[in-house]
PDB file of C-alpha atoms in Angstrom:
ATOM      1  CA  MET D 279       0.000   0.000   0.000  1.00  0.00           C
ATOM      2  CA  ASN D 280       1.196   3.471  -0.834  1.00  0.00           C
ATOM      3  CA  THR D 281      -0.821   6.665  -0.477  1.00  0.00           C
ATOM      4  CA  ARG D 282       0.189  10.309  -0.786  1.00  0.00           C
ATOM      5  CA  ARG D 283      -1.415  13.550   0.395  1.00  0.00           C
ATOM      6  CA  ALA D 284      -1.481  16.752  -1.641  1.00  0.00           C
ATOM      7  CA  ASP D 285       1.170  18.247   0.680  1.00  0.00           C
ATOM      8  CA  GLY D 286       3.616  15.477  -0.263  1.00  0.00           C
ATOM      9  CA  TYR D 287       3.400  13.291   2.851  1.00  0.00           C
ATOM     10  CA  GLU D 288       3.244   9.593   2.031  1.00  0.00           C
ATOM     11  CA  ILE D 289       2.251   6.406   3.859  1.00  0.00           C
ATOM     12  CA  SER D 290       3.749   3.096   2.788  1.00  0.00           C
ATOM     13  CA  THR D 291       3.577  -0.484   4.033  1.00  0.00           C
ATOM     14  CA  ASP D 292       6.942  -1.255   2.425  1.00  0.00           C
ATOM     15  CA  ALA D 293       8.923  -2.473   5.441  1.00  0.00           C
ATOM     16  CA  THR D 294      12.215  -2.054   3.567  1.00  0.00           C
ATOM     17  CA  ARG D 295      11.726   1.727   3.715  1.00  0.00           C
ATOM     18  CA  LEU D 296      11.474   1.819   7.514  1.00  0.00           C
ATOM     19  CA  ASP D 297      14.262   3.483   9.463  1.00  0.00           C
ATOM     20  CA  ILE D 298      14.409   0.923  12.281  1.00  0.00           C
ATOM     21  CA  GLY D 299      16.957   2.960  14.211  1.00  0.00           C
ATOM     22  CA  ARG D 300      14.646   5.963  14.163  1.00  0.00           C
ATOM     23  CA  VAL D 301      11.612   3.874  15.133  1.00  0.00           C
ATOM     24  CA  HIS D 302      13.569   2.317  18.001  1.00  0.00           C
ATOM     25  CA  ASN D 303      14.705   5.738  19.200  1.00  0.00           C
ATOM     26  CA  TRP D 304      11.158   7.137  19.101  1.00  0.00           C
ATOM     27  CA  LEU D 305       9.661   4.212  20.951  1.00  0.00           C
ATOM     28  CA  SER D 306      12.404   3.609  23.497  1.00  0.00           C
ATOM     29  CA  THR D 307      12.931   7.238  24.489  1.00  0.00           C
ATOM     30  CA  ASP D 308       9.690   9.131  23.885  1.00  0.00           C
ATOM     31  CA  ALA D 309       6.691   6.774  23.718  1.00  0.00           C
ATOM     32  CA  TYR D 310       5.221   6.326  27.220  1.00  0.00           C
ATOM     33  CA  TRP D 311       4.122   2.754  26.442  1.00  0.00           C
ATOM     34  CA  ALA D 312       7.508   1.601  25.115  1.00  0.00           C
ATOM     35  CA  ARG D 313      10.201   3.531  27.004  1.00  0.00           C
ATOM     36  CA  GLY D 314      13.248   1.375  27.423  1.00  0.00           C
ATOM     37  CA  ARG D 315      12.249  -1.132  24.740  1.00  0.00           C
ATOM     38  CA  ASN D 316      15.446  -2.584  23.315  1.00  0.00           C
ATOM     39  CA  ARG D 317      16.343  -2.595  19.647  1.00  0.00           C
ATOM     40  CA  GLU D 318      16.103  -6.381  19.329  1.00  0.00           C
ATOM     41  CA  THR D 319      12.483  -6.253  20.531  1.00  0.00           C
ATOM     42  CA  VAL D 320      11.661  -3.458  18.089  1.00  0.00           C
ATOM     43  CA  GLU D 321      13.260  -5.399  15.219  1.00  0.00           C
ATOM     44  CA  ARG D 322      11.354  -8.568  16.148  1.00  0.00           C
ATOM     45  CA  SER D 323       8.047  -6.688  16.443  1.00  0.00           C
ATOM     46  CA  VAL D 324       8.573  -4.991  13.066  1.00  0.00           C
ATOM     47  CA  GLY D 325       9.466  -8.329  11.477  1.00  0.00           C
ATOM     48  CA  THR D 326       6.227  -9.979  12.583  1.00  0.00           C
ATOM     49  CA  SER D 327       3.797  -7.106  12.034  1.00  0.00           C
ATOM     50  CA  LEU D 328       2.116  -5.152   9.266  1.00  0.00           C
ATOM     51  CA  ASN D 329       4.024  -1.848   9.283  1.00  0.00           C
ATOM     52  CA  PHE D 330       3.023   1.645   8.174  1.00  0.00           C
ATOM     53  CA  GLY D 331       5.699   4.280   7.674  1.00  0.00           C
ATOM     54  CA  THR D 332       4.869   7.927   7.056  1.00  0.00           C
ATOM     55  CA  TYR D 333       7.362   9.999   5.076  1.00  0.00           C
ATOM     56  CA  ASP D 334       7.696  13.731   4.525  1.00  0.00           C
ATOM     57  CA  PRO D 335       7.968  15.197   0.996  1.00  0.00           C
ATOM     58  CA  GLU D 336      11.758  14.642   1.067  1.00  0.00           C
ATOM     59  CA  GLY D 337      11.309  10.946   1.923  1.00  0.00           C
ATOM     60  CA  GLU D 338      12.362  11.161   5.580  1.00  0.00           C
ATOM     61  CA  GLN D 339      10.371   8.934   7.917  1.00  0.00           C
ATOM     62  CA  VAL D 340       8.301  11.072  10.299  1.00  0.00           C
ATOM     63  CA  ALA D 341       5.755   8.614  11.738  1.00  0.00           C
ATOM     64  CA  TYR D 342       5.180   4.927  12.312  1.00  0.00           C
ATOM     65  CA  ALA D 343       2.428   2.465  13.197  1.00  0.00           C
ATOM     66  CA  ARG D 344       2.223  -1.288  13.256  1.00  0.00           C
ATOM     67  CA  VAL D 345      -0.611  -3.766  13.257  1.00  0.00           C
ATOM     68  CA  VAL D 346      -0.584  -7.206  14.827  1.00  0.00           C
ATOM     69  CA  THR D 347      -3.162  -9.278  12.971  1.00  0.00           C
ATOM     70  CA  ASP D 348      -4.185 -12.645  11.590  1.00  0.00           C
ATOM     71  CA  LEU D 349      -5.825 -10.830   8.631  1.00  0.00           C
ATOM     72  CA  ALA D 350      -8.922 -12.929   9.224  1.00  0.00           C
ATOM     73  CA  THR D 351     -10.645 -11.986  12.484  1.00  0.00           C
ATOM     74  CA  PHE D 352      -8.675  -9.482  14.550  1.00  0.00           C
ATOM     75  CA  ALA D 353      -6.098  -6.690  14.520  1.00  0.00           C
ATOM     76  CA  TRP D 354      -4.332  -4.625  17.163  1.00  0.00           C
ATOM     77  CA  LEU D 355      -3.084  -1.181  16.133  1.00  0.00           C
ATOM     78  CA  CYS D 356      -0.049  -0.251  18.197  1.00  0.00           C
ATOM     79  CA  ASP D 357       3.186   1.742  18.397  1.00  0.00           C
ATOM     80  CA  VAL D 358       1.622   4.722  16.628  1.00  0.00           C
ATOM     81  CA  TYR D 359       4.131   7.555  16.794  1.00  0.00           C
ATOM     82  CA  VAL D 360       4.425  10.912  15.026  1.00  0.00           C
ATOM     83  CA  ALA D 361       7.709  12.815  15.348  1.00  0.00           C
ATOM     84  CA  PRO D 362       7.221  15.986  17.436  1.00  0.00           C
ATOM     85  CA  ALA D 363       8.199  18.340  14.582  1.00  0.00           C
ATOM     86  CA  HIS D 364       5.391  16.903  12.440  1.00  0.00           C
ATOM     87  CA  ARG D 365       2.586  16.836  14.996  1.00  0.00           C
ATOM     88  CA  GLY D 366      -0.451  19.045  14.536  1.00  0.00           C
ATOM     89  CA  ARG D 367      -0.710  18.323  10.805  1.00  0.00           C
ATOM     90  CA  GLY D 368      -3.276  15.534  11.035  1.00  0.00           C
ATOM     91  CA  LEU D 369      -0.710  12.797  10.376  1.00  0.00           C
ATOM     92  CA  GLY D 370      -1.850  10.632  13.293  1.00  0.00           C
ATOM     93  CA  THR D 371      -5.463  10.609  12.146  1.00  0.00           C
ATOM     94  CA  TRP D 372      -4.404  10.089   8.541  1.00  0.00           C
ATOM     95  CA  LEU D 373      -2.200   7.170   9.604  1.00  0.00           C
ATOM     96  CA  ALA D 374      -5.005   5.568  11.640  1.00  0.00           C
ATOM     97  CA  ALA D 375      -7.405   6.029   8.710  1.00  0.00           C
ATOM     98  CA  ALA D 376      -4.873   4.471   6.315  1.00  0.00           C
ATOM     99  CA  VAL D 377      -4.621   1.450   8.634  1.00  0.00           C
ATOM    100  CA  ARG D 378      -8.428   1.231   8.725  1.00  0.00           C
ATOM    101  CA  ASP D 379      -8.665   1.462   4.941  1.00  0.00           C
ATOM    102  CA  HIS D 380      -5.925  -1.119   4.427  1.00  0.00           C
ATOM    103  CA  LEU D 381      -7.647  -3.594   6.778  1.00  0.00           C
ATOM    104  CA  THR D 382     -11.231  -3.042   5.547  1.00  0.00           C
ATOM    105  CA  PRO D 383     -11.088  -5.619   2.704  1.00  0.00           C
ATOM    106  CA  TYR D 384     -10.206  -8.348   5.233  1.00  0.00           C
ATOM    107  CA  ARG D 385     -13.555  -7.844   7.003  1.00  0.00           C
ATOM    108  CA  LEU D 386     -12.013  -8.308  10.428  1.00  0.00           C
ATOM    109  CA  GLY D 387     -14.399  -8.688  13.334  1.00  0.00           C
ATOM    110  CA  ARG D 388     -12.517  -6.169  15.436  1.00  0.00           C
ATOM    111  CA  VAL D 389      -9.610  -3.713  15.267  1.00  0.00           C
ATOM    112  CA  MET D 390      -8.476  -2.557  18.686  1.00  0.00           C
ATOM    113  CA  LEU D 391      -5.982  -0.160  20.170  1.00  0.00           C
ATOM    114  CA  SER D 392      -5.122   1.320  23.512  1.00  0.00           C
ATOM    115  CA  THR D 393      -4.349   4.970  24.153  1.00  0.00           C
ATOM    116  CA  ARG D 394      -3.925   7.115  27.200  1.00  0.00           C
ATOM    117  CA  ASP D 395      -4.102  10.506  25.537  1.00  0.00           C
ATOM    118  CA  ALA D 396      -5.080  10.425  21.852  1.00  0.00           C
ATOM    119  CA  HIS D 397      -8.747   9.433  21.877  1.00  0.00           C
ATOM    120  CA  GLU D 398      -9.761  12.334  19.613  1.00  0.00           C
ATOM    121  CA  VAL D 399      -7.145  11.389  17.004  1.00  0.00           C
ATOM    122  CA  TYR D 400      -8.485   7.851  16.737  1.00  0.00           C
ATOM    123  CA  ALA D 401     -12.146   8.869  16.971  1.00  0.00           C
ATOM    124  CA  LYS D 402     -11.682  10.870  13.752  1.00  0.00           C
ATOM    125  CA  ALA D 403     -10.661   7.602  12.061  1.00  0.00           C
ATOM    126  CA  GLY D 404     -13.721   5.759  13.386  1.00  0.00           C
ATOM    127  CA  PHE D 405     -12.536   4.231  16.660  1.00  0.00           C
ATOM    128  CA  VAL D 406     -14.948   4.300  19.612  1.00  0.00           C
ATOM    129  CA  PRO D 407     -14.544   3.409  23.292  1.00  0.00           C
ATOM    130  CA  PHE D 408     -14.837  -0.295  24.046  1.00  0.00           C
ATOM    131  CA  PRO D 409     -18.519  -1.029  24.824  1.00  0.00           C
ATOM    132  CA  ASP D 410     -17.904  -2.840  28.116  1.00  0.00           C
ATOM    133  CA  ILE D 411     -14.408  -2.782  29.551  1.00  0.00           C
ATOM    134  CA  ARG D 412     -15.434  -5.491  32.011  1.00  0.00           C
ATOM    135  CA  ASN D 413     -15.060  -7.888  29.059  1.00  0.00           C
ATOM    136  CA  LEU D 414     -11.373  -7.094  28.632  1.00  0.00           C
ATOM    137  CA  MET D 415      -8.633  -8.958  30.438  1.00  0.00           C
ATOM    138  CA  VAL D 416      -4.870  -8.685  30.304  1.00  0.00           C
ATOM    139  CA  MET D 417      -1.883 -10.833  31.218  1.00  0.00           C
ATOM    140  CA  SER D 418       1.653  -9.522  31.410  1.00  0.00           C
ATOM    141  CA  LEU D 419       4.416 -12.037  30.710  1.00  0.00           C
ATOM    142  CA  ASP D 420       7.328  -9.628  30.938  1.00  0.00           C
ATOM    143  CA  THR D 421       8.817  -8.858  34.306  1.00  0.00           C
TER     144      THR D 421
END
């Protein structure tokens, strides 16, 4: 998948274009949910996920998102990050919408995500609060 906005920003699912070092730096130093994540973990997660890179008009990567999915019933949108210098331009919503559009043909039963502070960004792409959080459970295997 490759899509471009009129202002020259582009989203691509071509994993060979990803700047893994940049993604690792963003996640491990600035993303509240991934601070301290080591490079090996980032590389492994990228290698087993559907990845979305966002690039500025000069081709520099400025945002990232990945989806964990079976492409049949379920997907989890995670590690969505927009570089600070590019925030406020609608890139996060555009990225979430591109993920939605890419997954739509698979007719998944559910696409989920978790956010502490970006509900409005995702709502613009069609996400809504989980109907009954009492249905959700979690298990942490890392210590």
